[in-house]
Short mmCIF file of C-alpha atoms and ligand atoms in Angstrom, two decimals:
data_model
loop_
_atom_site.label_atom_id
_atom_site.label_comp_id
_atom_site.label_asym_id
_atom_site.label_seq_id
_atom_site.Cartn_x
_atom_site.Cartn_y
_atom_site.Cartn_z
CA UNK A 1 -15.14 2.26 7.53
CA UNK A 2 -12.79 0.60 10.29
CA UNK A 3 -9.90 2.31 11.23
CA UNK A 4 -6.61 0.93 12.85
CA UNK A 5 -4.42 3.52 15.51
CA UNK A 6 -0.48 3.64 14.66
CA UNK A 7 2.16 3.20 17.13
CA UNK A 8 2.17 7.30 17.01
CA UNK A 9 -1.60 7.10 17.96
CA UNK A 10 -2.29 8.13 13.90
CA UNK A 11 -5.76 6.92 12.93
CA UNK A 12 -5.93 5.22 9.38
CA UNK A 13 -8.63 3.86 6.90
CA UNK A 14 -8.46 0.05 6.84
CA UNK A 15 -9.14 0.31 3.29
CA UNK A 16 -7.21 3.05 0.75
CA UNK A 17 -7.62 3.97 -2.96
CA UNK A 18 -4.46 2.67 -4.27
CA UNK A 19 -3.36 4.71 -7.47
CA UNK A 20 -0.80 1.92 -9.46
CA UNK A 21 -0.96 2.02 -13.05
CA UNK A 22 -4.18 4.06 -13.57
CA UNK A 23 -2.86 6.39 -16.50
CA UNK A 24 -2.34 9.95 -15.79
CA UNK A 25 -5.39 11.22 -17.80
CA UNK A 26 -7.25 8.91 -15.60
CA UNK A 27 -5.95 9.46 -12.40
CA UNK A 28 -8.44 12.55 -11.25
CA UNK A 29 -11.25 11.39 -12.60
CA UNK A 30 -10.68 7.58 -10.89
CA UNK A 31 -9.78 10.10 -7.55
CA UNK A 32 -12.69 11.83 -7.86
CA UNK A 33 -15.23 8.78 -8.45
CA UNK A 34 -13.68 6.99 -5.50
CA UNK A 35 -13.75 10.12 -2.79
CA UNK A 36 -17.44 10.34 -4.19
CA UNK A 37 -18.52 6.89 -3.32
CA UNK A 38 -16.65 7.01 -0.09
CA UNK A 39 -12.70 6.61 -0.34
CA UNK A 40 -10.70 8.39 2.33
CA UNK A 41 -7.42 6.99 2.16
CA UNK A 42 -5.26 7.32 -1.13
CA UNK A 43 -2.22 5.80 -1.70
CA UNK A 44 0.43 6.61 -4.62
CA UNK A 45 4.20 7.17 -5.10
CA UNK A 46 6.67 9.02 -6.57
CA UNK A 47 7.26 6.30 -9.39
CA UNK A 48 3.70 5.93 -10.56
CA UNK A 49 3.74 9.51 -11.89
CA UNK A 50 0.34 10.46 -11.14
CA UNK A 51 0.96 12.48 -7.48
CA UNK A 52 -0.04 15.71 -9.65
CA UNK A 53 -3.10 14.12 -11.35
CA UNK A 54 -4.17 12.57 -7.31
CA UNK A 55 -3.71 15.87 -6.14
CA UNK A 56 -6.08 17.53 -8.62
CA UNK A 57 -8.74 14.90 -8.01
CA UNK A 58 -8.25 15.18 -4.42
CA UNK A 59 -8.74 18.99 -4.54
CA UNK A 60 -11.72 18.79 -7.26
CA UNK A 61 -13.53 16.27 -4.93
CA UNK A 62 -13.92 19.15 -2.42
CA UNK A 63 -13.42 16.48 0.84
CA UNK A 64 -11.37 18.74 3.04
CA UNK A 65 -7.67 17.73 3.58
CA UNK A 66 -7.92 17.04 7.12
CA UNK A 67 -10.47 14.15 6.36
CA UNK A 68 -8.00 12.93 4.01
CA UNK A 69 -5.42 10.07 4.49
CA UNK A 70 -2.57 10.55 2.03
CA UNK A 71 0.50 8.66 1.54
CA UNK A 72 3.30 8.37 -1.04
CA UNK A 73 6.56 6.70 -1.59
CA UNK A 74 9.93 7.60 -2.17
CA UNK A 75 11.49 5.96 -5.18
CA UNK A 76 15.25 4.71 -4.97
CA UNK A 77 16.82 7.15 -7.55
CA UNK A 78 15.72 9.76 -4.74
CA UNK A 79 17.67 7.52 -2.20
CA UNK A 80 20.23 9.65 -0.18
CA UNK A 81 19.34 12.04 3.04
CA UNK A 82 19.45 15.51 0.54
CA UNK A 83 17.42 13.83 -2.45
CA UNK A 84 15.16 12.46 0.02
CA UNK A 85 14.30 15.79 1.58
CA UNK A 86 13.87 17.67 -1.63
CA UNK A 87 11.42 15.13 -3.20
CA UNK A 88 9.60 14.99 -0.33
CA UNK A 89 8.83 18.51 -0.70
CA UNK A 90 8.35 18.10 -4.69
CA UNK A 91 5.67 15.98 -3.93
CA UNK A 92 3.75 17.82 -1.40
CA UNK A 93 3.50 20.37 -4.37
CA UNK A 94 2.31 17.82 -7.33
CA UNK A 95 -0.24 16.32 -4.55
CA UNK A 96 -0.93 20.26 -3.47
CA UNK A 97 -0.53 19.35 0.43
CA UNK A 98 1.83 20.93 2.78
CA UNK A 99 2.40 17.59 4.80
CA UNK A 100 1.44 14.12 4.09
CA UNK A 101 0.16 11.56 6.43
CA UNK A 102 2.06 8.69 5.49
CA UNK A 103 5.55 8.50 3.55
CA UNK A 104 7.11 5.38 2.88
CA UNK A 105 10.47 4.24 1.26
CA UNK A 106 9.39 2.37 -1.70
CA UNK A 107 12.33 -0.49 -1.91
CA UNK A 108 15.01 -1.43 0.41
CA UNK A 109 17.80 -0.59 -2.10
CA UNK A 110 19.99 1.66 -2.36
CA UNK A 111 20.89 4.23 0.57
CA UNK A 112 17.72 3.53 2.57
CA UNK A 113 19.35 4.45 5.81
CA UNK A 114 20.17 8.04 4.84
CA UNK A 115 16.85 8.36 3.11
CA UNK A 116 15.19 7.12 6.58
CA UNK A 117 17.08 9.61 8.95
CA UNK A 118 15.50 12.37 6.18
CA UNK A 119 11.94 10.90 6.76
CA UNK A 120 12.88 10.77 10.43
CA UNK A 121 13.73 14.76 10.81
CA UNK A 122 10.43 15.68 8.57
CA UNK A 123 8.50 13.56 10.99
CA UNK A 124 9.88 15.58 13.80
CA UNK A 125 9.20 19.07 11.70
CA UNK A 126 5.55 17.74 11.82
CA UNK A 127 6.18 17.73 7.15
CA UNK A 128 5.27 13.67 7.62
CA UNK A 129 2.11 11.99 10.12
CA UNK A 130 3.59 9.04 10.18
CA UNK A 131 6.65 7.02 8.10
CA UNK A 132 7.57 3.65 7.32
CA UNK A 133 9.16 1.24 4.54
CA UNK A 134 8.00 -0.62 1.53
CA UNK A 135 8.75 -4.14 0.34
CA UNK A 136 11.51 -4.80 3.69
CA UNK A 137 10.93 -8.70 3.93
CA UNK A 138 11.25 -10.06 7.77
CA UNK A 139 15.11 -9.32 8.08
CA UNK A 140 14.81 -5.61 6.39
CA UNK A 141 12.44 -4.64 8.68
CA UNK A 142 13.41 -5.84 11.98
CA UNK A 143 16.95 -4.32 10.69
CA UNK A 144 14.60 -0.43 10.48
CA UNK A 145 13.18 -1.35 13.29
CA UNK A 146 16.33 -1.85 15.57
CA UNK A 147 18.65 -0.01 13.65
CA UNK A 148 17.56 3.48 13.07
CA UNK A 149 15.78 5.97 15.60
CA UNK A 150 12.81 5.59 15.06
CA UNK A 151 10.54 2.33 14.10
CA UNK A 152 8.93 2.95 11.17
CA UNK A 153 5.29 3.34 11.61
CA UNK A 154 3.98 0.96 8.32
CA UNK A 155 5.43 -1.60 6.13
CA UNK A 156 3.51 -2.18 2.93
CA UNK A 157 3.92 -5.31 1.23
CA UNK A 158 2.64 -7.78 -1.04
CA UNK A 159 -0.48 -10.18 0.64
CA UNK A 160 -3.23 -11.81 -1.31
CA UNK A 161 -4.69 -15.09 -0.55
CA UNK A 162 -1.58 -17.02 -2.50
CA UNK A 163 0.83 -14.92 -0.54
CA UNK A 164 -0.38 -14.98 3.50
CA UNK A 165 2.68 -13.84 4.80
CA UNK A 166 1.77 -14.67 8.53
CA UNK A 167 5.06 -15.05 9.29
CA UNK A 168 5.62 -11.36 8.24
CA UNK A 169 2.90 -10.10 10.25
CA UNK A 170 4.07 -11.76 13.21
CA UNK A 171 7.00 -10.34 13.20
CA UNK A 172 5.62 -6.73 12.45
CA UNK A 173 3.61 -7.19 15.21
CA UNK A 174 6.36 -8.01 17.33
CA UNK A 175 8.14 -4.77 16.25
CA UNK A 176 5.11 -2.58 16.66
CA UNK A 177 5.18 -1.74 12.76
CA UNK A 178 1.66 -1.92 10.72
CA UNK A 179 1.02 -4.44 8.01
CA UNK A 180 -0.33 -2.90 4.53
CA UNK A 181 -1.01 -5.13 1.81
CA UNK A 182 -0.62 -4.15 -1.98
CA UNK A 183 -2.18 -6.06 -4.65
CA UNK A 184 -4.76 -7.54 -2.33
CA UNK A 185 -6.00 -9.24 -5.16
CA UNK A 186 -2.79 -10.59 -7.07
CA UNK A 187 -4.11 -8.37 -10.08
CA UNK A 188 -6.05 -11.16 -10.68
CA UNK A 189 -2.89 -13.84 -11.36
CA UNK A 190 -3.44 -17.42 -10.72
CA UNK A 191 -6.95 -17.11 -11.12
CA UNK A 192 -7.66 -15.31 -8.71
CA UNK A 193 -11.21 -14.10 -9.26
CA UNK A 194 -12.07 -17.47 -10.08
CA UNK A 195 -10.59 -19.56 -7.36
CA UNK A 196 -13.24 -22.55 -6.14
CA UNK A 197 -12.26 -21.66 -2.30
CA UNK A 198 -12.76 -17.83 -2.71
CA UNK A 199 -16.14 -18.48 -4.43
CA UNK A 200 -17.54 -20.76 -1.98
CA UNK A 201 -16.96 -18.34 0.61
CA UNK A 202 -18.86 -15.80 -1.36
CA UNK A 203 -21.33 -17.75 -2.38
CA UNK A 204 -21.96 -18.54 1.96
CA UNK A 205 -22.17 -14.83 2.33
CA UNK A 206 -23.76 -13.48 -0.80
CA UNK A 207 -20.47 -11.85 -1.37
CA UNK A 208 -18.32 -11.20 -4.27
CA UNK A 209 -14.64 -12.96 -4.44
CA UNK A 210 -13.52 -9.53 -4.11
CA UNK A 211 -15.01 -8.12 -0.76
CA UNK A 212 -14.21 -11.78 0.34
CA UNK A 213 -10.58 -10.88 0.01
CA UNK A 214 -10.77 -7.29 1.44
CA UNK A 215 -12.80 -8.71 4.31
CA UNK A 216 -10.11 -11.55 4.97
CA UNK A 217 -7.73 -8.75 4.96
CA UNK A 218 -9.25 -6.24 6.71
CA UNK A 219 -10.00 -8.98 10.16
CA UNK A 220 -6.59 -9.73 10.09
CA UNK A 221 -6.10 -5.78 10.88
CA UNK A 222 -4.23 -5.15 8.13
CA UNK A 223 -4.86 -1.98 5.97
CA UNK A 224 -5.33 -2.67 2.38
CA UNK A 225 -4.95 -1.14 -0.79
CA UNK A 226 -7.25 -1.58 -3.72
CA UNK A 227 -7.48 -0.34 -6.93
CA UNK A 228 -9.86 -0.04 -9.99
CA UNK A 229 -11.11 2.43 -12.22
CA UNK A 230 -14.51 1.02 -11.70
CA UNK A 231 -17.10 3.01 -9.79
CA UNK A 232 -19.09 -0.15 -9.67
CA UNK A 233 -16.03 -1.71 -8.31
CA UNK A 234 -14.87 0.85 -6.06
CA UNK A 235 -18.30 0.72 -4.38
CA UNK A 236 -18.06 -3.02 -4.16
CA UNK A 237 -14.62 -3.15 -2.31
CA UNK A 238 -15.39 -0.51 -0.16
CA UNK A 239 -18.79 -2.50 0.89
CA UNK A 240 -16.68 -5.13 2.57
CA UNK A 241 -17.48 -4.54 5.66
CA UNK A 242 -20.48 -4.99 7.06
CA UNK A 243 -20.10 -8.90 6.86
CA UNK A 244 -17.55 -11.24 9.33
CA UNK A 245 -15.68 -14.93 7.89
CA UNK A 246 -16.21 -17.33 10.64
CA UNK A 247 -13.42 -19.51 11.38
CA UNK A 248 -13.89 -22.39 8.80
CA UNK A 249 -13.84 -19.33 5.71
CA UNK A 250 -11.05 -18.34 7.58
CA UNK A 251 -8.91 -21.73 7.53
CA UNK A 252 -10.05 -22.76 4.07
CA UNK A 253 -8.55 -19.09 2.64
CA UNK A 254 -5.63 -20.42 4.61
CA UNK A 255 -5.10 -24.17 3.05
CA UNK A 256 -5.04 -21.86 -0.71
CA UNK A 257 -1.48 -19.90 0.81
CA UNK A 258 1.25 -21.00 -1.57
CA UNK A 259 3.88 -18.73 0.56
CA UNK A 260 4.99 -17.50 -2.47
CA UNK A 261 5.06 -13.78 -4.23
CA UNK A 262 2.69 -13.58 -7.47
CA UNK A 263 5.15 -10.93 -8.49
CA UNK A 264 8.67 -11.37 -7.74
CA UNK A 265 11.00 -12.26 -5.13
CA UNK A 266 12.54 -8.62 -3.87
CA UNK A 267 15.87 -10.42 -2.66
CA UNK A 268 16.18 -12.73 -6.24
CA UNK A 269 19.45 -10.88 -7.52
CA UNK A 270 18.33 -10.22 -10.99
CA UNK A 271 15.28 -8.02 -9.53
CA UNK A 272 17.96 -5.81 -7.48
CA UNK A 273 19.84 -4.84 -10.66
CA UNK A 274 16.65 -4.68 -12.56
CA UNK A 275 15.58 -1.92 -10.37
CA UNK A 276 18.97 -0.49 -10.30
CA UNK A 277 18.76 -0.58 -14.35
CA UNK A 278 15.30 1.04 -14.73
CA UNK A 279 17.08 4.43 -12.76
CA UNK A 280 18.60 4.38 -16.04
CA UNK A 281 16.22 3.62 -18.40
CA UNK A 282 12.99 5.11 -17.08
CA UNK A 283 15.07 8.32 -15.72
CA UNK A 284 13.53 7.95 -12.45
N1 NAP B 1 4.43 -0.79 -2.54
C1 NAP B 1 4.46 -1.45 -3.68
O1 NAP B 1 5.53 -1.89 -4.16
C2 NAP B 1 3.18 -1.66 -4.43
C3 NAP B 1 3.14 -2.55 -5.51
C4 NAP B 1 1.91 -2.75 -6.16
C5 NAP B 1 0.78 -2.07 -5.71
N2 NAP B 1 0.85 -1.19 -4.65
C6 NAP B 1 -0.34 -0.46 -4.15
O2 NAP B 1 -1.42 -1.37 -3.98
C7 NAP B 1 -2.53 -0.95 -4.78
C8 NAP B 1 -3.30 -2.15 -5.27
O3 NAP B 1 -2.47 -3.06 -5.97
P1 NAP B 1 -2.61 -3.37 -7.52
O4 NAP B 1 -3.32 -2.26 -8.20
O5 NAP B 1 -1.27 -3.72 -8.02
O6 NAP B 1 -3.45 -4.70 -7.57
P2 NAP B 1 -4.87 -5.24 -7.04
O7 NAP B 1 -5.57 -4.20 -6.25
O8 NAP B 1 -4.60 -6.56 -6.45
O9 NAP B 1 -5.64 -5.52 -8.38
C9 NAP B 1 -6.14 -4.53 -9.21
C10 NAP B 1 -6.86 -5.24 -10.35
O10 NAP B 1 -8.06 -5.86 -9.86
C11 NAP B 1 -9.18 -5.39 -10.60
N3 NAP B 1 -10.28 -5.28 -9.62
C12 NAP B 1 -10.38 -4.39 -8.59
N4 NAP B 1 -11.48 -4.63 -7.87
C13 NAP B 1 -12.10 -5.69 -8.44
C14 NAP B 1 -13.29 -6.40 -8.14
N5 NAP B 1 -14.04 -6.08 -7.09
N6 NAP B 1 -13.65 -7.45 -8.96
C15 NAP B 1 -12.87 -7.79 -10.02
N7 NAP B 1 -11.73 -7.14 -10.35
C16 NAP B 1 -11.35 -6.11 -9.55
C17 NAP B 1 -8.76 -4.09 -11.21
O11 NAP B 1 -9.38 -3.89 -12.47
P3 NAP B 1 -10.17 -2.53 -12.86
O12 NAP B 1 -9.31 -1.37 -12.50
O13 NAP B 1 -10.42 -2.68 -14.31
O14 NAP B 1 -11.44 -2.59 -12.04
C18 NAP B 1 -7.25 -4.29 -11.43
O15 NAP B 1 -7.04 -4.97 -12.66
C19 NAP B 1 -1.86 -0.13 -5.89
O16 NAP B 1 -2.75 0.70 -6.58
C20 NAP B 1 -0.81 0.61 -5.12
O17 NAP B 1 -1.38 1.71 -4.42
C21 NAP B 1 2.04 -1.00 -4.02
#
C-alpha cells in the first residue's frame, strides 16, 4: 500500500474502504471482509448511518486501532460550532474510537464556518488527526483555506475518469490541502466499466478497468475511496498497485475527461435546497 504525508505530517492509505450505501446489516460484515484482505483506511459519515455497524466490524476484525485510518463526515443538520462538537463525540461512540483520524465537513452549506472553528479546537484537543472539507469546489476551498485558522488538511470530492478535475487539484495543491476522490468509478454511470479507452489500457497491462482507474488515481497522488461488497472485488482494487500507466495510458484517460460531475452540480440551486429539504424529510 502507498501512503501520502498531510500537511500535519499525518500518514494516510492511498486507497480507503469507502462505506456509501452498503446497508446497515451489511456494513460489518463488508468491514470485516475488507480489513481481512487488506483494507486499512475506512471512510464513512454521519449521513450514511452505518458509523455503529463500521465500528463493530472494525472492532470484530481485531486490526488494532492505531493501524487503523478512520474518517467520517459531519452532515449539515449538525452544522453550527455546539452541534458540531456534540456529534463529533456521538460518533466516536457509534464507531467505538476515542479520536478519529480524519473528520471532514460533508457539504459547504449551511454554517460551515462555525462548524470548522469546532473541528479546529478538537484538532487542537488532539479528539481529530487531521480535518478538512467535503464537496468545496475551487472557490469554497481556497475561501477555508484563507479564511479560517487553519487550512483544512483534505478535501474529498468527486473524480473519475469523466470528471478529471485537474483544475481542482491544482489549486489544492497550491493551498497545501489533499485531493480525495469519491466515486472513483462514477458507480459505474456512462459506461464506465465498459469504456473502449479504459479497456485498452487494461487489456496493455493485464488489468481490470477497475485497478486501471485506482491506479490512474492513485499516480496522480490522490487518495481514493472505493467501495464494494465484493471480497473478490475488494481484493481486486486493492491489487492496483504493483503496476505503473506510462504516459500515452495516461493522456488517452485524459482525452475521455468530459469536465463534468456524473452526479450533480453542488452550486446548481435546486441541489442547495434539495439538501436543505432532506434535513426535513430524512430527519437528519
Ligand atoms: N463525500 C461525498 O459526498 C461522497 C459521495 C459519494 C461517495 N463518497 C465516498 O466514496 C466511496 C466510493 O464512492 P461510491 O461508492 O459512491 O462509488 P464507486 O466506488 O465509484 O462505485 C461503487 C460501485 O462500483 C462497483 N464496483 C466496485 N469495484 C468494482 C470493480 N472492481 N469492478 C466492477 N465494479 C466494481 C460496486 O459494486 P459492488 O459493491 O456490487 O461490488 C458499486 O456498485 C463511498 O463509499 C464513500 O465513502 C463520498
Amino acid at each position: 500500500m502507498e501512503h501520502v504525508v498531510l500537511s500535519n505530517g499525518v500518514k494516510i492509505p492511498k486507497l480507503g474502504f469507502g462505506v456509501f450505501q452498503i446497508p446497515r446489516e451489511k456494513t460489518a460484515q463488508a468491514v470485516m471482509d475488507a480489513a481481512q484482505v487488506g483494507y486499512r483506511h475506512f471512510d464513512t459519515a454521519q449521513s450514511y448511518m452505518n458509523e455503529l455497524e463500521l465500528g463493530i466490524g472494525l472492532k470484530e476484525s481485531g486490526v488494532k486501532r492505531e493501524d487503523l485510518f478512520v474518517t467520517s463526515k459531519i452532515w449539515i443538520s449538525n452544522y453550527g460550532y455546539e452541534k458540531t462538537k456534540e456529534s463529533v463525540y456521538t460518533s466516536l461512540e457509534k464507531l467505538h474510537t476515542d479520536y478519529l483520524d480524519l473528520m471532514l465537513l460533508h457539504q459547504p452549506y449551511g454554517d460551515w464556518f462555525g462548524s470548522y472553528r469546532a473541528l479546529v479546537d478538537l484538532y487542537n484537543e488532539g479528539v481529530l488527526r487531521a480535518i478538512g472539507v467535503s464537496n468545496f469546489y475551487p472557490d469554497r476551498i481556497t475561501e477555508a483555506a484563507l479564511f479560517t485558522d487553519m487550512v483544512p488538511h483534505v478535501n474529498q470530492v468527486e473524480v473519475n475518469p469523466f470528471n478529471q478535475q485537474w483544475v481542482a487539484q491544482d489549486n489544492m495543491k497550491e493551498l497545501g490541502v489533499q485531493m480525495e476522490a469519491w466515486a472513483p468509478f462514477a458507480e459505474g454511470k456512462n459506461g464506465l466499466f465498459t469504456n473502449p479507452v479504459l479497456e485498452q489500457i487494461g487489456k496493455k497491462h493485464n488489468r481490470s478497468v477497475g485497478q486501471v482507474v485506482l491506479r490512474w488515481l492513485t499516480q496522480r497522488d490522490i487518495i481514493v475511496l472505493a467501495k464494494s461488497v465484493r471480497k473478490e472485488r475488494m481484493e481486486e482494487n486493492l491489487n492496483s498497485f504493483d503496476f505503473n500507466l506510462d504516459a500515452d495510458d495516461m493522456a488517452a484517460i485524459k482525452s475521455i475527461d468530459t469536465n463534468t460531475s456524473m452526479f450533480f452540480d453542488h452550486r446548481d440551486p435546486a441541489m442547495v435546497r434539495r439538501f436543505h429539504d432532506w434535513i426535513a424529510e430524512r430527519g437528519i
